Short mmCIF file of C-alpha atoms and ligand atoms in Angstrom, two decimals:
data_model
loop_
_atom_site.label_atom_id
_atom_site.label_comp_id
_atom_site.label_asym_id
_atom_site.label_seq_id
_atom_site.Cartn_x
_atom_site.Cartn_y
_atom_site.Cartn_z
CA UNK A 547 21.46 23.05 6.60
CA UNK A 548 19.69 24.68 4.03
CA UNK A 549 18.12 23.21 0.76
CA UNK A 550 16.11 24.26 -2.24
CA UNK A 551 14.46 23.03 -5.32
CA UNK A 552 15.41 23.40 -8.89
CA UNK A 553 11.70 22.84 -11.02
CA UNK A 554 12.09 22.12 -14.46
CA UNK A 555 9.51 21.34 -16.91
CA UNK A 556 9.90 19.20 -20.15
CA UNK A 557 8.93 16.34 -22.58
CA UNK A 558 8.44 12.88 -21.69
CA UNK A 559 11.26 11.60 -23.37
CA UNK A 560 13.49 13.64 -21.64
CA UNK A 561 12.35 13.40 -18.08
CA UNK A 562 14.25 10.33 -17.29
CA UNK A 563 17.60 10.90 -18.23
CA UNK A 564 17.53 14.53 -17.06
CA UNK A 565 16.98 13.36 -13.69
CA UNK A 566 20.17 11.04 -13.64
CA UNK A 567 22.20 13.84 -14.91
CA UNK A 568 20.71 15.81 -11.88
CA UNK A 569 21.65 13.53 -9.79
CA UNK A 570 25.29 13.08 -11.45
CA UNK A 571 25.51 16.89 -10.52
CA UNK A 572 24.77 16.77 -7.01
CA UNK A 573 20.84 16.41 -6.26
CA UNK A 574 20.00 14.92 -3.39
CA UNK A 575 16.97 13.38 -4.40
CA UNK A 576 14.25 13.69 -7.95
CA UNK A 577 10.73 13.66 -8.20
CA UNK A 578 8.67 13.39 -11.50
CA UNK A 579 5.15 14.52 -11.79
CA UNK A 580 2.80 15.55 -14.53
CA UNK A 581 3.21 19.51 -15.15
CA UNK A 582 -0.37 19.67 -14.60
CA UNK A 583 -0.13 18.54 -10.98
CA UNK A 584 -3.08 19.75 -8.59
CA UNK A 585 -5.22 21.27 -11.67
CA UNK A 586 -7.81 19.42 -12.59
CA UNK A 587 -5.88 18.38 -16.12
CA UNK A 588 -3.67 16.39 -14.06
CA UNK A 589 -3.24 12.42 -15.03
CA UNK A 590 -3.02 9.28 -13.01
CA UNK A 591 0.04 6.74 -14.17
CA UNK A 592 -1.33 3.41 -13.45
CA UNK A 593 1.20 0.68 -12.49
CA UNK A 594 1.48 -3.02 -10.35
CA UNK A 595 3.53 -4.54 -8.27
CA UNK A 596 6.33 -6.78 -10.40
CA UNK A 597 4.62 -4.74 -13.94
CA UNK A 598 6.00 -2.14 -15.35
CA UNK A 599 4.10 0.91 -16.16
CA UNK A 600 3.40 1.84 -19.53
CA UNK A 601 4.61 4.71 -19.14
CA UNK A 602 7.56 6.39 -17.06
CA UNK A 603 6.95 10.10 -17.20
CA UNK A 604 3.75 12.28 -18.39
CA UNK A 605 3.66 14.29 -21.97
CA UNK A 606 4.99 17.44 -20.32
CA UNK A 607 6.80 16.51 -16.85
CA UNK A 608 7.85 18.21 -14.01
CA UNK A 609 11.03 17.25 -12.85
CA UNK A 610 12.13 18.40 -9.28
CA UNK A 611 16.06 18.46 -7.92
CA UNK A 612 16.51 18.38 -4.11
CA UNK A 613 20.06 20.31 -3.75
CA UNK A 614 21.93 21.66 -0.41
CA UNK A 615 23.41 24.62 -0.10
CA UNK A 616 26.94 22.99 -1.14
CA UNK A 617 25.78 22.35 -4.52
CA UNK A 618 26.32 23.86 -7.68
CA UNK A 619 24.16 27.42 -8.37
CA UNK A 620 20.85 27.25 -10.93
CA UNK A 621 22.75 29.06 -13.13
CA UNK A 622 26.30 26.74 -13.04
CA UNK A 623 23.49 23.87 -13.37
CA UNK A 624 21.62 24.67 -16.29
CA UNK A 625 25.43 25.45 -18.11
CA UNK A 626 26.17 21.98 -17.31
CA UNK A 627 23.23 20.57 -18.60
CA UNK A 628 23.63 22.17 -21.63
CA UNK A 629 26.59 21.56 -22.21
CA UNK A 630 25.30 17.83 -21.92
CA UNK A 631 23.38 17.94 -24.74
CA UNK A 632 19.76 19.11 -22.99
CA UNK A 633 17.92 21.98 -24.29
CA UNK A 634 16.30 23.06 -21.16
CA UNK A 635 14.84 26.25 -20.09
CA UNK A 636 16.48 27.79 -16.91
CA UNK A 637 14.64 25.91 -14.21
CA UNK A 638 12.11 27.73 -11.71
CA UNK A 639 14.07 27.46 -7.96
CA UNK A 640 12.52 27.88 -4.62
CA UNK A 641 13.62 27.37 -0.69
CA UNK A 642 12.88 24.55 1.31
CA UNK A 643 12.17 25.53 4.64
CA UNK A 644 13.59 23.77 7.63
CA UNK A 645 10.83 21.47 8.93
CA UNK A 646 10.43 19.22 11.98
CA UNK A 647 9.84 16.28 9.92
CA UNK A 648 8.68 14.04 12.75
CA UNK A 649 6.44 16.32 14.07
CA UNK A 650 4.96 17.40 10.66
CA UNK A 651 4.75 13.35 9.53
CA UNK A 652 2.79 12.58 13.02
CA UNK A 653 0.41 15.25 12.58
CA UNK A 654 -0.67 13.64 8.86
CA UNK A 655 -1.50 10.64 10.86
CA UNK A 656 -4.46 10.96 13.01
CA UNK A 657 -6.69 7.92 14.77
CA UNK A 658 -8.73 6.23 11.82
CA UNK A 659 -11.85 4.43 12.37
CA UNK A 660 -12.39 1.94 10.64
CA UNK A 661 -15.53 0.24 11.24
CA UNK A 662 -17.81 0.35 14.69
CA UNK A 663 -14.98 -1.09 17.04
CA UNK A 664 -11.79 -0.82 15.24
CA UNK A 665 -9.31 2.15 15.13
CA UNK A 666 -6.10 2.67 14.33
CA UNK A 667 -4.66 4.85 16.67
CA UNK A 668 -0.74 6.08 16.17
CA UNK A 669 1.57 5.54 19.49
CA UNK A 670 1.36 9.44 19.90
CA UNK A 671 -2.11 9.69 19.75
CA UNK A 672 -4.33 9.24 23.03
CA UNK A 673 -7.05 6.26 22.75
CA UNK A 674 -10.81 7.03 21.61
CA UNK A 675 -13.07 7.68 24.96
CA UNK A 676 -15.62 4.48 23.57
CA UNK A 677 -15.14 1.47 25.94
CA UNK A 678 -15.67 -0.78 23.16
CA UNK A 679 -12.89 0.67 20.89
CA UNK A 680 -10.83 -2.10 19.74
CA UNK A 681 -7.56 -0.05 18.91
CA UNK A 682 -4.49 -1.14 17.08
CA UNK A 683 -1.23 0.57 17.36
CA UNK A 684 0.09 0.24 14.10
CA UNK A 685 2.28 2.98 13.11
CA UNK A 686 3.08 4.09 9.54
CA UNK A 687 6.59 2.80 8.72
CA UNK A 688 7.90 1.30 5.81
CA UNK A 689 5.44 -1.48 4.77
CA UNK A 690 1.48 -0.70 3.36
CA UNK A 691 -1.10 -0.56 5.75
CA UNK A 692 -1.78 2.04 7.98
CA UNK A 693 -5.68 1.41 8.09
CA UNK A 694 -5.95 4.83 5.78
CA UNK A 695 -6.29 3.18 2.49
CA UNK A 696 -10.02 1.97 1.86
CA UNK A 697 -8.99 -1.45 0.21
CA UNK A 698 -7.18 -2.23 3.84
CA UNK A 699 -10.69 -0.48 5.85
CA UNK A 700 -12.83 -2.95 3.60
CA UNK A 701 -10.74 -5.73 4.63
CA UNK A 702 -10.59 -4.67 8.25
CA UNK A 703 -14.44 -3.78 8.21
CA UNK A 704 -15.41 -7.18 7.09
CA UNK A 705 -13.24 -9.05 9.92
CA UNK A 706 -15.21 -6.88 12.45
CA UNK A 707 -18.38 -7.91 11.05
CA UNK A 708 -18.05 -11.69 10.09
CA UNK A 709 -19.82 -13.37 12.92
CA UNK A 710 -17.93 -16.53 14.75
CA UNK A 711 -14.63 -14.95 13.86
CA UNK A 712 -13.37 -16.31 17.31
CA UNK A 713 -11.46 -19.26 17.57
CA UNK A 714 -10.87 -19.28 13.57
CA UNK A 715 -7.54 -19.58 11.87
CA UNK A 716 -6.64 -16.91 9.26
CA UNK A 717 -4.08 -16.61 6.72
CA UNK A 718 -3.17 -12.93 5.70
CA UNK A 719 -1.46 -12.86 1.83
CA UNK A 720 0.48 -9.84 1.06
CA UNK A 721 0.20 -8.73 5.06
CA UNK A 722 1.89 -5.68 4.38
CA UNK A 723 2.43 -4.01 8.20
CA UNK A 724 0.35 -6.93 9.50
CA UNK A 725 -2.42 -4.72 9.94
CA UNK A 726 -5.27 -7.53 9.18
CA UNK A 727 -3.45 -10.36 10.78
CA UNK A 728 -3.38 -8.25 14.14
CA UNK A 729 -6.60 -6.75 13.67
CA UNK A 730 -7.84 -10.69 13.33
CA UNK A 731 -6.44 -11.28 16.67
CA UNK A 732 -7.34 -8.42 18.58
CA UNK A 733 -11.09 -9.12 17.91
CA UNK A 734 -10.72 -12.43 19.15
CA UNK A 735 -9.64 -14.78 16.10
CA UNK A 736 -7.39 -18.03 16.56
CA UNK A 737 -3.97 -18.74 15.02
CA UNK A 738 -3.13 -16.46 12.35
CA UNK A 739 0.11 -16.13 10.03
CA UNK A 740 0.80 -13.32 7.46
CA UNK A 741 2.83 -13.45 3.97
CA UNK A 742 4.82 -10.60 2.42
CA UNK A 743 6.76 -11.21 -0.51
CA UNK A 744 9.02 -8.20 1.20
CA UNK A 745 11.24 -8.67 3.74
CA UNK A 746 10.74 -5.14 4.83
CA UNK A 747 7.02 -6.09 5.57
CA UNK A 748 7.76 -9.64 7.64
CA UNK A 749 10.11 -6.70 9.74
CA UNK A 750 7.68 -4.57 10.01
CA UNK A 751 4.23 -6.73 10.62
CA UNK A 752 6.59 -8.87 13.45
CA UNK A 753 7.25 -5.36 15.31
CA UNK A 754 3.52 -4.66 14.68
CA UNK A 755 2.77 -8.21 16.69
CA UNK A 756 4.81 -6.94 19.60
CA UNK A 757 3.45 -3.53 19.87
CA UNK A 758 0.23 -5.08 19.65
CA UNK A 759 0.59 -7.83 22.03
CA UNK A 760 -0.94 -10.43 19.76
CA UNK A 761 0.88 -13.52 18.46
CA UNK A 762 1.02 -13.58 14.46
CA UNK A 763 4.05 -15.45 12.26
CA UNK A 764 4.51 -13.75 9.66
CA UNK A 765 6.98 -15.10 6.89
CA UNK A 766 8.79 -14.72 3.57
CA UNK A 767 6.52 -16.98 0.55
CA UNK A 768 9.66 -19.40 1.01
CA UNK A 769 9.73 -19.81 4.86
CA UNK A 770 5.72 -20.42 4.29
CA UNK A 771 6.59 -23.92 3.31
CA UNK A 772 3.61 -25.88 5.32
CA UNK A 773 0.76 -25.18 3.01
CA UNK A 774 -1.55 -25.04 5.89
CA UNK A 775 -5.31 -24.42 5.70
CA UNK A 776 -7.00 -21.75 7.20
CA UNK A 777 -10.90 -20.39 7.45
CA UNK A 778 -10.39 -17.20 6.57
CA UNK A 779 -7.55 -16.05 3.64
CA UNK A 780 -7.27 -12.09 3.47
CA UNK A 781 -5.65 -10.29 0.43
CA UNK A 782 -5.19 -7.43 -0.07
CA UNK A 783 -3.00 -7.26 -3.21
CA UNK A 784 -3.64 -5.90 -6.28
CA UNK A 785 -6.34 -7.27 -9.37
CA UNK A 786 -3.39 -8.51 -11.31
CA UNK A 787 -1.52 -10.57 -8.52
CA UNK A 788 -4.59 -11.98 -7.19
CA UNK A 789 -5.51 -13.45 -10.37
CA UNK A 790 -1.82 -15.16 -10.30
CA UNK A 791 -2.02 -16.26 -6.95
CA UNK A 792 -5.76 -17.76 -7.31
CA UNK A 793 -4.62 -21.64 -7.19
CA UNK A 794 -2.34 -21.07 -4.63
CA UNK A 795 -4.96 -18.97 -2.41
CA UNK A 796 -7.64 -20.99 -2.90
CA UNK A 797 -5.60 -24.16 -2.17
CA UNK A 798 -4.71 -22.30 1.69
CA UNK A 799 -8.89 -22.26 2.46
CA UNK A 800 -9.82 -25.06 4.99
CA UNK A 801 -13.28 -26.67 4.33
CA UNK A 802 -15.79 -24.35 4.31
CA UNK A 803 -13.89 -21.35 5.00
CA UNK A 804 -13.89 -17.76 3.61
CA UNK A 805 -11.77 -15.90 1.37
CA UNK A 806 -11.82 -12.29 1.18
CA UNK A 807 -9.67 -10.49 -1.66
CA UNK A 808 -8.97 -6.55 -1.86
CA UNK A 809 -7.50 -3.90 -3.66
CA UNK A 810 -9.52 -4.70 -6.88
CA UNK A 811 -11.38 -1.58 -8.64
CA UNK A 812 -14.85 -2.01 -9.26
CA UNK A 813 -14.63 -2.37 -13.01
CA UNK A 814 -11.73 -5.23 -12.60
CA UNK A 815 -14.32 -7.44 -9.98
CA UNK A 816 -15.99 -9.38 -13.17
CA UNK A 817 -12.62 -10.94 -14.25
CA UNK A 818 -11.17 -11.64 -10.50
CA UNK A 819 -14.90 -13.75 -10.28
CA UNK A 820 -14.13 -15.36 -13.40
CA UNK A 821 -10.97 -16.34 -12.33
CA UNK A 822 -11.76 -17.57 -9.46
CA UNK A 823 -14.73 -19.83 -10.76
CA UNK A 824 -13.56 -23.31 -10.50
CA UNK A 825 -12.79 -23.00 -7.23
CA UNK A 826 -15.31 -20.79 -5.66
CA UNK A 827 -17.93 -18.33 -6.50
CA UNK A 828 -16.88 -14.82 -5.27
CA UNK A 829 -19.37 -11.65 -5.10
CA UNK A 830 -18.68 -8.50 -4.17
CA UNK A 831 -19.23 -7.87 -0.44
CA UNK A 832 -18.46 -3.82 -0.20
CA UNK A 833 -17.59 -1.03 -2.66
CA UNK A 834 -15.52 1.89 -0.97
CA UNK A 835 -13.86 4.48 -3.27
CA UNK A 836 -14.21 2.94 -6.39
CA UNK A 837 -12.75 -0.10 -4.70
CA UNK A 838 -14.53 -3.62 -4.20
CA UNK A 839 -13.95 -6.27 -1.69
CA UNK A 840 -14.58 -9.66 -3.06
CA UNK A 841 -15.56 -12.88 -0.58
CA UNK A 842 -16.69 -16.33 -1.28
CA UNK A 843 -16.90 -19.15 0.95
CA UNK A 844 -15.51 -22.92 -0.13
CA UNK A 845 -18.58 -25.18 0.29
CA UNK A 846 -16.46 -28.53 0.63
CA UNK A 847 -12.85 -29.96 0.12
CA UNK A 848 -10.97 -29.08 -2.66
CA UNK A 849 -9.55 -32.14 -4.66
CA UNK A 850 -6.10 -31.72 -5.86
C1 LIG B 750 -1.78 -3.35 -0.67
S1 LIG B 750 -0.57 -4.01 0.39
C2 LIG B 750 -1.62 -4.65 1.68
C3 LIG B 750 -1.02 -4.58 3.05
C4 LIG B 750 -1.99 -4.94 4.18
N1 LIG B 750 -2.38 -6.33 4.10
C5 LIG B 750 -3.24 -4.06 4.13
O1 LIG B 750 -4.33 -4.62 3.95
O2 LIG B 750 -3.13 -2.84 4.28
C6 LIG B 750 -0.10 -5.43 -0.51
C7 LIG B 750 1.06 -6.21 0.06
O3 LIG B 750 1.17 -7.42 -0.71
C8 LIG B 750 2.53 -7.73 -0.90
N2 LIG B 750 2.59 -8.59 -2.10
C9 LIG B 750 2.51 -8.21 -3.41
N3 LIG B 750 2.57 -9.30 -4.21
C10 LIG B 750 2.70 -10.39 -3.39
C11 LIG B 750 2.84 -11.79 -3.61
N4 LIG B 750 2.86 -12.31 -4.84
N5 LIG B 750 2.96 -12.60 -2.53
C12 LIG B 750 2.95 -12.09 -1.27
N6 LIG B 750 2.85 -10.77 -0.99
C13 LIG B 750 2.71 -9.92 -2.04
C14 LIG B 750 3.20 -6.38 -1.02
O4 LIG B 750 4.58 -6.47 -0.69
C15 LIG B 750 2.40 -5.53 -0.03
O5 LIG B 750 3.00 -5.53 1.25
#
């Protein structure tokens, strides 16, 4: 079948609601993007998990329709709009050329190294030739954490390098694909259970386990129900959560154990520390990207 693309470009205000009518007439899917995308005027939205951004849409928007070739013409499309009520100009329209979608989505995922040992190498990738290669098949699915993203390497990098990691427990918060929990395990760590507030995650980080050939549990928050302690807690969340969660992490860290917390930009590290300050002392352990890794170690029992 063949599709195109109907571009349009306008305000802000109207970028929303001229993607539902889009959709009313037959697009298949929408994207928005700033107008400015790929020049160098081209802005960043900012948004968290469970926040909403400030903002939906940039000041002049691009908004992209998906149609097939059943739909309605660009012509019989802008009519309709207009006679909706939107004032926009007749939209630019280009053909989407029939892809192999599998084969174009493997080749944007080669083997990543992450640190000395660890890779991530996809299923249709051969192994690296170095004997030592600790490799982890974790494919890119549905869940975050393919190894790609420098707040999960920084993680990753300090499990390969945190001596007398064997025979530890570890709790991974916000495990995403499982990626850190497995890693944990293939370089020799002891029990280790991962979190995900999203049941799409707990699917995918449990496949992850398998392919891997590790054992992991990985739960929901509400199947997590033991409140066990462990000597190393990974998270890689976001500043915002991780502030939220801080009692509840820090509460999860047996005696003496570590806690290592990602996905923090440098300039938000100060106020995680802060936060974190009458439980622990954190410091920042690696900067990658503009992004810090922050670690601290629990010098005795916590009283409740
Ligand atoms: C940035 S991803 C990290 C995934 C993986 N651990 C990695 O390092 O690549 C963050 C994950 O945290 C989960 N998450 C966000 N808020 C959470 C919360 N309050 N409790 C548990 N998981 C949470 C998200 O669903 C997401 O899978």
């Amino acid at each position: 079948m063949a599709f195109r693309e109907l571009i349009f470009t306008v305000s802000e205000d109207l970028a929303e609601n001229l993607g539902d009518a889009l959709m009313e007439l037959g697009a298949l899917s929408i994207s928005v993007s700033d107008a400015a995308v790929d020049t160098e005027e081209e802005k960043p939205l900012y948004g968290e998990p469970g926040l909403t951004p400030e903002k939906n849409a940039w000041e002049q928007s691009q908004v992209v329709a998906l149609f097939d070739e059943n739909a309605l013409s660009a012509a019989e499309i802008s009519l309709a709009l207009s006679e909706e009520g939107f004032q926009v100009t007749i939209p630019t329209e280009r053909a989407v050329e029939e892809q192999d979608w599998v084969r174009l989505t493997q080749s944007q995922f080669d083997p990543i190294q992450v640190g000395q040992r660890l890779w991530v190498v996809p299923s249709w990738h051969d192994a690296p030739q170095d004997p030592n290669a600790v490799c982890l098949a974790v494919d890119p699915g549905l869940a975050f954490g393919t190894g790609s993203h420098p707040t999960t390497k920084l993680c990753m990098q300090w499990l390969e390098e945190h001596e007398g990691l064997s025979e530890k427990t570890l709790l991974d918060y916000g495990c995403g694909s499982g990626i850190l929990a497995i890693a944990a395990k293939r370089l020799g760590c002891g029990p280790a259970i991962g979190v995900d507030i999203d049941p799409q995650a707990v699917s995918s980080a449990k496949d992850n386990a398998i392919r891997n050939e590790v054992t992991v549990d990985f739960y929901l928050p509400e199947e997590d129900t033991t409140d066990s302690q462990h000597d190393v807690v990974v998270a890689n969340i976001l500043a915002n959560p991780l502030q939220v969660l801080a009692p509840a992490l820090c509460q999860r860290i047996a005696p003496e154990g570590h806690i290592v917390l990602s996905g923090i930009l440098a300039r938000q590290a100060e106020e995680v520390i802060e936060t974190y300050k009458p439980w622990l002392t954190l410091h920042v352990w690696r900067e990658h990207d503009g992004w810090v890794c922050l670690t601290g170690q629990l010098k005795k029992k916590l009283l409740n």
